[in-house]
Amino acid sequence: MQKQDIKMVVIGGSAGSLPVVMSLLEALPETFSFTVVIVIHRSKNVLSEMDKLLSHIRNVPNVHEPDDKEPILAHRVYLAPQNYHLLIETNKTFSLDYSEPISFSRPSIDVTFESVAQVYAQQTVGILLSGANTDGTKGVSEVIRHGGIGIVQDPNTAEYPVMPHAALLQNQAALCLPTSHITTFLKQLNDNI
């Protein structure tokens, strides 16, 4: 697979992942051509302004929580809305789902990764970061199974290593990278376009 074929980068994380997400967004060049979708576990009963926080990062267009049936655009950063599962439809629109939490989480990283993998297949990069449960393990498997690239943060560099460790145990084909190497990988995605 050529890196220039990547159309979707999906990033999932939980406890300890926000600083890494911010550093990854800071690494994006102004001209990145793919779509970025971020799924971060957040408390459902607390007002979250994470989209505003992430929108203050240099070179990143406004981070946006998509509405149901909203078309997916390139050169955009989307954040899974608080307390909804975020899915991708085959017509490349978003779908919001309020079904039961998965791995105690809504939004679920697994749900979004699996959905992205089914629609974007080998044009997908799935990145799983720090967290304290196993959400994302199945999602990384689906990204790889559909021909995409699965990247897992090196557990030794994660504030909460449970999530990346679980994913690596189940996904030997995943790339295990420290944050600095994930950042370099994202920069190189655009270099090849």
Coordinates of C-alpha atoms in Angstrom, one line a residue:
M1 CA 0.0 0.0 0.0
Q2 CA 1.2 3.5 -0.9
K3 CA 0.9 6.1 1.8
Q4 CA -0.6 8.5 -0.8
D5 CA -3.6 6.3 -1.0
I6 CA -4.7 7.1 2.6
K7 CA -8.0 8.9 2.8
M8 CA -8.8 8.4 6.5
V9 CA -6.8 8.5 9.7
V10 CA -8.8 7.5 12.8
I11 CA -7.3 8.0 16.2
G12 CA -8.7 6.4 19.4
G13 CA -7.7 7.0 23.0
S14 CA -8.9 7.2 26.5
A15 CA -7.1 8.0 29.8
G16 CA -3.8 9.7 29.1
S17 CA -4.3 10.1 25.4
L18 CA -5.2 13.8 25.1
P19 CA -1.6 15.1 25.2
V20 CA -0.7 12.6 22.5
V21 CA -3.7 13.5 20.3
M22 CA -2.7 17.2 20.6
S23 CA 0.9 16.4 19.6
L24 CA -0.4 14.4 16.6
L25 CA -2.6 17.2 15.5
E26 CA 0.2 19.7 15.8
A27 CA 2.3 17.5 13.5
L28 CA -0.3 17.7 10.7
P29 CA 0.9 20.0 7.8
E30 CA -1.4 22.8 6.7
T31 CA -2.0 20.9 3.4
F32 CA -2.9 17.4 4.7
S33 CA -5.3 15.9 2.3
F34 CA -6.9 13.1 4.3
T35 CA -9.7 13.1 6.9
V36 CA -8.9 12.7 10.6
V37 CA -11.5 11.3 13.0
I38 CA -10.8 11.3 16.7
V39 CA -12.6 9.1 19.3
I40 CA -11.7 9.9 22.9
H41 CA -13.5 8.5 25.9
R42 CA -15.2 11.4 27.9
S43 CA -17.4 11.5 30.9
K44 CA -21.0 11.5 29.7
N45 CA -22.4 13.7 32.5
V46 CA -19.8 16.5 32.3
L47 CA -19.9 19.3 29.8
S48 CA -17.0 18.9 27.4
E49 CA -15.4 21.5 25.3
M50 CA -12.8 19.2 23.9
D51 CA -13.6 20.3 20.3
K52 CA -12.8 23.9 21.3
L53 CA -9.6 22.9 23.0
L54 CA -8.4 20.9 20.0
S55 CA -9.4 23.7 17.6
H56 CA -6.7 26.0 19.1
I57 CA -3.9 23.8 17.7
R58 CA -1.8 25.4 15.0
N59 CA -2.4 24.3 11.4
V60 CA -5.6 22.4 12.3
P61 CA -8.9 23.5 10.8
N62 CA -11.7 23.8 13.3
V63 CA -12.2 20.5 15.0
H64 CA -15.8 19.6 14.5
E65 CA -18.3 17.2 16.1
P66 CA -20.3 15.9 13.2
D67 CA -24.1 15.8 13.0
D68 CA -26.0 12.7 11.9
K69 CA -25.9 12.2 8.1
E70 CA -23.2 14.9 7.6
P71 CA -20.9 14.3 4.6
I72 CA -17.3 13.5 5.3
L73 CA -14.9 16.0 3.8
A74 CA -11.1 15.7 3.3
H75 CA -8.7 18.1 5.1
R76 CA -11.0 18.1 8.1
V77 CA -10.6 16.9 11.7
Y78 CA -13.8 15.4 13.3
L79 CA -14.3 14.5 17.0
A80 CA -16.8 11.8 18.0
P81 CA -19.5 13.6 19.9
Q82 CA -19.8 13.0 23.6
N83 CA -22.0 10.0 24.6
Y84 CA -22.7 8.8 21.0
H85 CA -21.1 6.1 18.9
L86 CA -19.8 7.5 15.7
L87 CA -20.1 5.3 12.6
I88 CA -19.3 5.8 8.9
E89 CA -21.9 5.0 6.3
T90 CA -21.1 3.5 2.9
N91 CA -22.1 6.8 1.2
K92 CA -19.3 8.5 3.3
T93 CA -21.5 10.3 5.8
F94 CA -21.5 10.1 9.5
S95 CA -24.0 8.3 11.6
L96 CA -24.6 8.9 15.3
D97 CA -25.8 6.0 17.4
Y98 CA -27.1 6.0 21.0
S99 CA -27.0 2.2 21.6
E100 CA -25.5 0.6 24.7
P101 CA -21.9 1.5 25.7
I102 CA -19.3 -1.0 24.5
S103 CA -16.4 -1.7 26.9
F104 CA -18.1 0.8 29.2
S105 CA -17.7 3.5 26.5
R106 CA -19.8 5.6 24.3
P107 CA -18.4 6.6 22.0
S108 CA -16.6 3.3 21.4
I109 CA -13.3 3.2 19.6
D110 CA -14.0 -0.3 18.3
V111 CA -17.3 0.9 16.7
T112 CA -15.7 3.7 14.9
F113 CA -12.6 1.9 13.8
E114 CA -14.7 -1.1 12.5
S115 CA -17.0 1.2 10.6
V116 CA -14.1 3.2 9.1
A117 CA -12.3 -0.1 8.1
Q118 CA -15.5 -1.4 6.3
V119 CA -15.9 1.8 4.2
Y120 CA -12.3 3.0 3.6
A121 CA -10.5 -0.5 3.8
Q122 CA -6.9 -0.2 2.7
Q123 CA -7.1 3.6 2.6
T124 CA -7.3 3.7 6.4
V125 CA -4.8 4.3 9.2
G126 CA -6.0 3.4 12.6
I127 CA -4.0 4.8 15.6
L128 CA -4.7 3.5 19.1
L129 CA -3.3 5.4 22.1
S130 CA -3.2 5.3 25.9
G131 CA -6.2 4.0 27.8
A132 CA -7.3 1.9 30.8
N133 CA -9.6 -0.6 29.1
T134 CA -9.5 -2.8 26.0
D135 CA -11.7 -0.7 23.7
G136 CA -9.9 -0.4 20.3
T137 CA -8.5 -3.9 20.3
K138 CA -11.1 -5.2 17.9
G139 CA -11.1 -2.0 15.9
V140 CA -7.4 -2.3 15.2
S141 CA -7.9 -5.9 14.1
E142 CA -10.6 -4.7 11.6
V143 CA -8.4 -2.0 10.2
I144 CA -5.7 -4.5 9.5
R145 CA -8.1 -7.2 8.3
H146 CA -9.4 -4.8 5.7
G147 CA -5.9 -3.9 4.4
G148 CA -5.3 -0.7 6.4
I149 CA -2.4 0.2 8.6
G150 CA -2.9 -0.4 12.4
I151 CA -0.6 1.6 14.7
V152 CA -0.6 1.2 18.5
Q153 CA 1.2 3.5 20.8
D154 CA 4.2 1.8 22.5
P155 CA 2.8 0.8 25.9
N156 CA 6.1 1.9 27.5
T157 CA 5.3 5.5 26.4
A158 CA 1.6 5.4 27.3
E159 CA 0.4 7.0 30.6
Y160 CA -2.1 4.2 30.8
P161 CA -0.7 1.1 29.0
V162 CA -3.7 -1.3 29.3
M163 CA -5.3 -0.3 26.0
P164 CA -2.3 -0.4 23.8
H165 CA -1.0 -3.5 25.5
A166 CA -4.3 -5.4 24.9
A167 CA -4.3 -4.3 21.3
L168 CA -0.8 -5.5 20.6
L169 CA -1.5 -8.9 22.2
Q170 CA -4.3 -9.4 19.7
N171 CA -2.7 -7.7 16.7
Q172 CA 0.8 -8.9 15.9
A173 CA 0.6 -7.1 12.5
A174 CA 0.1 -3.7 14.2
L175 CA 3.0 -1.3 14.2
C176 CA 4.1 -0.5 17.8
L177 CA 5.4 3.0 17.8
P178 CA 6.4 5.7 20.4
T179 CA 4.6 9.0 20.0
S180 CA 7.5 10.6 18.2
H181 CA 7.4 7.9 15.5
I182 CA 3.6 8.2 15.1
T183 CA 4.1 11.9 14.6
T184 CA 6.8 11.3 11.9
F185 CA 4.5 8.7 10.2
L186 CA 1.7 11.3 9.9
K187 CA 4.1 13.9 8.5
Q188 CA 5.3 11.5 5.9
L189 CA 1.7 10.6 4.8
N190 CA 1.5 14.0 3.3
D191 CA 5.1 14.1 2.0
N192 CA 4.2 11.3 -0.4
I193 CA 1.2 13.0 -1.9

